[in-house]
mmCIF file of C-alpha atoms in Angstrom:
data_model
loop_
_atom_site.group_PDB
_atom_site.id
_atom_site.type_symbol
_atom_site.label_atom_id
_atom_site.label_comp_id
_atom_site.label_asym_id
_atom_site.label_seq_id
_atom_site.Cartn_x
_atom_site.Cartn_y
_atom_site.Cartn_z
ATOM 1 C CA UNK A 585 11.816 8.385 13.826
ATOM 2 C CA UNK A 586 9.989 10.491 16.067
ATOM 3 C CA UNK A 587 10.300 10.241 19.924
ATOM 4 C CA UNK A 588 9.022 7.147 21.586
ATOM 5 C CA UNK A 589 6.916 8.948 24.333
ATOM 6 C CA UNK A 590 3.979 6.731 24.444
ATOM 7 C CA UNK A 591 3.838 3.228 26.916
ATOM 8 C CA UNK A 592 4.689 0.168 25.019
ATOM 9 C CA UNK A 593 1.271 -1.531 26.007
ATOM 10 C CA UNK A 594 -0.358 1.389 24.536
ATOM 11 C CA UNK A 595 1.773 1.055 21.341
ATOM 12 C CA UNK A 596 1.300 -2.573 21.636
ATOM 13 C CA UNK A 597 -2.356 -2.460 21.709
ATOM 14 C CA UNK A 598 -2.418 0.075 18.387
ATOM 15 C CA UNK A 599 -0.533 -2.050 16.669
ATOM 16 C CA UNK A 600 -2.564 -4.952 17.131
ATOM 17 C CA UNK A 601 -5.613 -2.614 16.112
ATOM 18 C CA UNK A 602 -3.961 -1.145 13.153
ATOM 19 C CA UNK A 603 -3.027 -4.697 12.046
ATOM 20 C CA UNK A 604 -6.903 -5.927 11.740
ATOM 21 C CA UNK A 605 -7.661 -2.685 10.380
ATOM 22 C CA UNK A 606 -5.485 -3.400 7.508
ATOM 23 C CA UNK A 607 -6.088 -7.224 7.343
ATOM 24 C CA UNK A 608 -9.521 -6.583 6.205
ATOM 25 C CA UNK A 609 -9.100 -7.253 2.102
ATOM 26 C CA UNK A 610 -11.700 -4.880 0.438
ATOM 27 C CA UNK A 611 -10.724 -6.017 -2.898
ATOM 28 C CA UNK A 612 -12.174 -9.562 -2.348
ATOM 29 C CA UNK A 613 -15.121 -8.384 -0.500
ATOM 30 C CA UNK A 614 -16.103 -5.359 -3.632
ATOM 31 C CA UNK A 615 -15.297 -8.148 -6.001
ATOM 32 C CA UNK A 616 -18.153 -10.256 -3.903
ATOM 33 C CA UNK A 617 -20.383 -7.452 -3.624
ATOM 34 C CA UNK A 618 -20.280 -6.373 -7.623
ATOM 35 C CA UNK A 619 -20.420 -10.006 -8.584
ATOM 36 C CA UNK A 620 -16.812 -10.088 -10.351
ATOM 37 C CA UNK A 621 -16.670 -13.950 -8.877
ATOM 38 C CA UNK A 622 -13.643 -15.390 -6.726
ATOM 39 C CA UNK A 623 -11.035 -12.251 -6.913
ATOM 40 C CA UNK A 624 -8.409 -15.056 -6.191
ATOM 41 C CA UNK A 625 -9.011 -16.757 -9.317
ATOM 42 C CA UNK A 626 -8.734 -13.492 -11.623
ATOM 43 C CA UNK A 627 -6.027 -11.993 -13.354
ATOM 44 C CA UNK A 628 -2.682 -12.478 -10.950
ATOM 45 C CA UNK A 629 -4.985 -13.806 -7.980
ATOM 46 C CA UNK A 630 -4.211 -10.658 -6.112
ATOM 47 C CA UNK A 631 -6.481 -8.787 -4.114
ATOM 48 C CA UNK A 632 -5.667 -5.357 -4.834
ATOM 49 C CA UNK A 633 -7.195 -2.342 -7.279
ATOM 50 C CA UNK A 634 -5.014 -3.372 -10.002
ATOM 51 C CA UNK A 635 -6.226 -6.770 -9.951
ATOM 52 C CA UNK A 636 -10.344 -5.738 -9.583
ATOM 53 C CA UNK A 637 -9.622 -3.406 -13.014
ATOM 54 C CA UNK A 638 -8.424 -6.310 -14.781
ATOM 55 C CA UNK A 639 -12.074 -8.027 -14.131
ATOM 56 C CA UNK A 640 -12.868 -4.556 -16.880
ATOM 57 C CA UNK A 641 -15.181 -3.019 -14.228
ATOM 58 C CA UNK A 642 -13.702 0.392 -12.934
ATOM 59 C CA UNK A 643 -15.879 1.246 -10.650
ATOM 60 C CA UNK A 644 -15.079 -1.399 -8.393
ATOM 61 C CA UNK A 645 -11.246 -1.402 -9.022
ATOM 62 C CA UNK A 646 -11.529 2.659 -7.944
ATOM 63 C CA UNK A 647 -13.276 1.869 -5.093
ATOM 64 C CA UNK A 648 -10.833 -0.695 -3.725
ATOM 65 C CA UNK A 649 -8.549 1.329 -4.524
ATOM 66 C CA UNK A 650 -9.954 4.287 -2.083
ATOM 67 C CA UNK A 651 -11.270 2.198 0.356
ATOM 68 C CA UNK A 652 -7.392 0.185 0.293
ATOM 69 C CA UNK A 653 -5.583 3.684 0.645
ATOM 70 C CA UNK A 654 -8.208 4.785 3.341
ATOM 71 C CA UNK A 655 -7.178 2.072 5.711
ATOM 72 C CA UNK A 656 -4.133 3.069 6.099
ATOM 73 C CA UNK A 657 -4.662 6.537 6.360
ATOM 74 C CA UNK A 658 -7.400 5.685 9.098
ATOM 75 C CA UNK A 659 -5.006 3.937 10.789
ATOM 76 C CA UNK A 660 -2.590 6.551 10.970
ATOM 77 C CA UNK A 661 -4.794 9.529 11.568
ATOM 78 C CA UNK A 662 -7.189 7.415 14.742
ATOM 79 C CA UNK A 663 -3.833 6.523 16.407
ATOM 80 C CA UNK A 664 -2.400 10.258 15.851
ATOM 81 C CA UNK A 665 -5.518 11.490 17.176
ATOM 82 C CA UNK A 666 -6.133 9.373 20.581
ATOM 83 C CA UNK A 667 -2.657 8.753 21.171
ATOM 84 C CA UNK A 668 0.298 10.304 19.755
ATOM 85 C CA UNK A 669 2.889 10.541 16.818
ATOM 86 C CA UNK A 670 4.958 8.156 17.873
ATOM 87 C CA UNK A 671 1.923 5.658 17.800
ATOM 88 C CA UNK A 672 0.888 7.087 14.434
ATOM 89 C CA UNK A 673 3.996 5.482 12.737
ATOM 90 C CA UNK A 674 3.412 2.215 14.421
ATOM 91 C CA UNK A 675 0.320 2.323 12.942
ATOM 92 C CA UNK A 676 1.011 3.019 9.564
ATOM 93 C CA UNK A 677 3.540 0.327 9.512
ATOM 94 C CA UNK A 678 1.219 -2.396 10.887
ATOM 95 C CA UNK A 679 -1.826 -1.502 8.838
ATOM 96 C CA UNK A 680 0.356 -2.180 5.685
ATOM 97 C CA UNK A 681 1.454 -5.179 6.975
ATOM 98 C CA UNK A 682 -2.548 -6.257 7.524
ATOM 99 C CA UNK A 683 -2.790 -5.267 4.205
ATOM 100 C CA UNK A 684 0.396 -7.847 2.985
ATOM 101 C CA UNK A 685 0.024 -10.669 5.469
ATOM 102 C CA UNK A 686 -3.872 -10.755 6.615
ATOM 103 C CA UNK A 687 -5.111 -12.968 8.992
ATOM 104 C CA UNK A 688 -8.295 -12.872 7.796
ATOM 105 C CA UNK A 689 -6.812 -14.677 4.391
ATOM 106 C CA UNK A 690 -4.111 -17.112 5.771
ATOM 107 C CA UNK A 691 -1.280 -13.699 6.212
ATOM 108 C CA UNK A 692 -1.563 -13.867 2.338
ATOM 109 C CA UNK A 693 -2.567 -10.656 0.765
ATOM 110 C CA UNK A 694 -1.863 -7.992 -1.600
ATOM 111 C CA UNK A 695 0.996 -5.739 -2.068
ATOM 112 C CA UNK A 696 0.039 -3.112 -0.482
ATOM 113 C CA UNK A 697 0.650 0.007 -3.052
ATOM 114 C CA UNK A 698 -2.668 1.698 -2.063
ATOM 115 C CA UNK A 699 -2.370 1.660 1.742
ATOM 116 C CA UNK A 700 1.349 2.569 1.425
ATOM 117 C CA UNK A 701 -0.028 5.787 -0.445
ATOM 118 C CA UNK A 702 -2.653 5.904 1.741
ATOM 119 C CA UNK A 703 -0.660 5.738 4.709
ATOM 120 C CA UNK A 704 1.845 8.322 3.209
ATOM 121 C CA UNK A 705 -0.606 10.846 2.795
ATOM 122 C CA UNK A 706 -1.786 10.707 6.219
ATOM 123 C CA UNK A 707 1.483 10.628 7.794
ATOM 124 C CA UNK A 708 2.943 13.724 5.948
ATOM 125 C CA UNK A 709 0.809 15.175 2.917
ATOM 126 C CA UNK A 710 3.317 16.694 0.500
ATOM 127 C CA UNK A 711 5.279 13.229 1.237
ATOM 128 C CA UNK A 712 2.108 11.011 0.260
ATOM 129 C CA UNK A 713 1.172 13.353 -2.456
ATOM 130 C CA UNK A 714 5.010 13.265 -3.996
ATOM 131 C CA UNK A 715 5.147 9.782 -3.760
ATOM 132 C CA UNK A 716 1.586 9.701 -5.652
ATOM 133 C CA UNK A 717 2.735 12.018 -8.162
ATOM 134 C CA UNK A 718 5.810 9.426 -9.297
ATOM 135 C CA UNK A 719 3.551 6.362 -9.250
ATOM 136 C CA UNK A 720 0.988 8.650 -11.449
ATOM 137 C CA UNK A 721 3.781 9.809 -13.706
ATOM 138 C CA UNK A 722 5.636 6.326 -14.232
ATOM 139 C CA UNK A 723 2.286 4.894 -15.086
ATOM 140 C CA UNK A 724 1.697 7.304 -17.765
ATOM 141 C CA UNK A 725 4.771 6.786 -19.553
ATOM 142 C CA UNK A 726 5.441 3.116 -19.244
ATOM 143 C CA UNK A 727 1.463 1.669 -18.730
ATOM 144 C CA UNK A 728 3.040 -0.618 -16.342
ATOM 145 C CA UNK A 729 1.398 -0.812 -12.618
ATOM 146 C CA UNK A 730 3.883 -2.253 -10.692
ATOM 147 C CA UNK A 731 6.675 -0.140 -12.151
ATOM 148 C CA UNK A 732 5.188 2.544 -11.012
ATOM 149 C CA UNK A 733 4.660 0.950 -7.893
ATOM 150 C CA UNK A 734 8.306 0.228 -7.293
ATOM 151 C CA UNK A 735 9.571 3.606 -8.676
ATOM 152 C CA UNK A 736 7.463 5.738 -6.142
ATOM 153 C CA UNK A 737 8.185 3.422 -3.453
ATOM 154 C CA UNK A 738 11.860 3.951 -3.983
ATOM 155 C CA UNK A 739 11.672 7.554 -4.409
ATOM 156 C CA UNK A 740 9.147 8.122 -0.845
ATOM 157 C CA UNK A 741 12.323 8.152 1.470
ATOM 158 C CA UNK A 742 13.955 10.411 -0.763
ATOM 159 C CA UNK A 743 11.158 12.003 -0.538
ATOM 160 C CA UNK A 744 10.673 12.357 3.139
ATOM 161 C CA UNK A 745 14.300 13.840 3.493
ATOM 162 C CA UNK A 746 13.816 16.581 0.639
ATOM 163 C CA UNK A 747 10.625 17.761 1.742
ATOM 164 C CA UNK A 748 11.641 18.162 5.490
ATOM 165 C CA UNK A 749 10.107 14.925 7.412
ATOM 166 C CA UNK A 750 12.819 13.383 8.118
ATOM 167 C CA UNK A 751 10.829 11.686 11.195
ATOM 168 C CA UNK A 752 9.720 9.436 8.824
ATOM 169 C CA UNK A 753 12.302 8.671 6.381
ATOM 170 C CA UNK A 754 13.123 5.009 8.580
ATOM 171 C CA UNK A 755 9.542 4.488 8.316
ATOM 172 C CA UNK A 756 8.707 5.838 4.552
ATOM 173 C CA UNK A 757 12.274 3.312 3.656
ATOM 174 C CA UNK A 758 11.092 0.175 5.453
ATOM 175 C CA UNK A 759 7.665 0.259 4.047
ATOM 176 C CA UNK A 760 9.685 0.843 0.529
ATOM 177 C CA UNK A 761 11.461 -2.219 1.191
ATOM 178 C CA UNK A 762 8.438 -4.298 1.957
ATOM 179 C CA UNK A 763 6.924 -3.217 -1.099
ATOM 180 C CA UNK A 764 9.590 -4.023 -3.696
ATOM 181 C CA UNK A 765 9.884 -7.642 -1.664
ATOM 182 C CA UNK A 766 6.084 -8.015 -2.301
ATOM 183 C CA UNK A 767 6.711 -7.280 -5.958
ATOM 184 C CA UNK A 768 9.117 -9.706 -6.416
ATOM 185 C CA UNK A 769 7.421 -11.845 -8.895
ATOM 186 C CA UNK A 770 6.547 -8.501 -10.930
ATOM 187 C CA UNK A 771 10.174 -7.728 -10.580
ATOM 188 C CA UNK A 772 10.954 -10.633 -12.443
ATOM 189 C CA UNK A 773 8.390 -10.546 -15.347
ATOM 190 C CA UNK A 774 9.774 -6.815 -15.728
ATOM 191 C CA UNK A 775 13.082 -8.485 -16.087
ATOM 192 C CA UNK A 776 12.055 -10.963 -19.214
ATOM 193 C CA UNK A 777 9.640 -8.753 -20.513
ATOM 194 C CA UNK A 778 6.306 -10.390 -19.428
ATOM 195 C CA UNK A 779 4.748 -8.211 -16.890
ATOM 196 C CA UNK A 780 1.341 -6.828 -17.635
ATOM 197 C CA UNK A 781 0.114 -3.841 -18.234
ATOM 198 C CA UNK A 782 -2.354 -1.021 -17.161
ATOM 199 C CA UNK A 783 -6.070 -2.383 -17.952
ATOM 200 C CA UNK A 784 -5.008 -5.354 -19.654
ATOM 201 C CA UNK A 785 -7.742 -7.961 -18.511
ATOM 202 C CA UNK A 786 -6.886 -11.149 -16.814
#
């Protein structure tokens, strides 16, 4: 972790920010927009990229995608910028958490690959870009989203360490956890052989 420097009201306050910023659920609202109908009644019912491509329009599943990743990196970079590293990781860690339990939806959301890459990447670039480089590679050879999903979120602590920010390792491992506890439904299909994969339309 890095050094707490900054006042807790401050940190409060970006937190609080960081959390709308990441409560705001693009997929539903591109789905809306591109007339894909009721994202919640598609596919899995998620809101995420993976979910908008199984609607077969890739456009729109690309730019939720960006737009998902980008909130967390906002979040991260904003709070780095008028405040301070320290606040930066707070922010992160709250915008994903927007992302997973929105207020804007009842705190239920997605599961929050793309703003943990997102987030990454902003935090520490060769981290990010590592841990985007395992979810790419996983998805090539097994064609199975959340596979990759949990694979590079395992591997982005590991990650942190080798490549020298170990400032964010506690950070990089707790977001890891929350991911694989969002995916616990997919962790079960992968179990018995059921889970989806890549493209497949719902």
């Amino acid at each position: 972790m890095p050094e707490v420097v900054t006042s807790p009201g401050i940190l409060a306050l970006v937190a609080i920010a960081a959390y709308l910023l990441g409560s705001v659920p693009f997929g539903i609202v591109i789905a809306k927009v591109f007339g894909l109908g009721n994202l919640r009644e598609i596919g899995s019912g998620n809101i995420g990229a993976t979910n908008v491509l199984r609607t077969g329009n890739k456009p729109a599943a690309a730019l939720t995608l960006v737009c998902d990743a980008g909130k967390g990196a906002a979040a991260v970079l904003i709070a780095r910028t008028l405040v301070g590293e320290d606040a930066a990781q707070i922010a992160g860690f709250t915008a994903f958490l927007g992302h997973c339990y929105p207020i804007y939806l009842g705190f239920s959301g997605g599961k929050g690959v793309a703003t943990f890459l997102g987030t990454l990447l902003a935090l520490a670039f060769p981290v990010g870009l590592a841990a985007c480089l395992t979810w790419l590679a996983t998805a090539v050879i097994f064609r199975i989203s959340s596979l990759s999903a949990l694979i590079a979120a395992l591997a982005a602590p590991v990650w942190a360490w080798f490549l020298g920010h170990s400032e964010m390792v506690v950070l990089a491992g707790a977001l890891a956890l929350l991911v694989w506890i969002r995916h616990h439904a997919n962790i079960a299909r992968l179990l018995d052989g059921t889970e989806p994969r890549i493209g497949k339309k719902g």
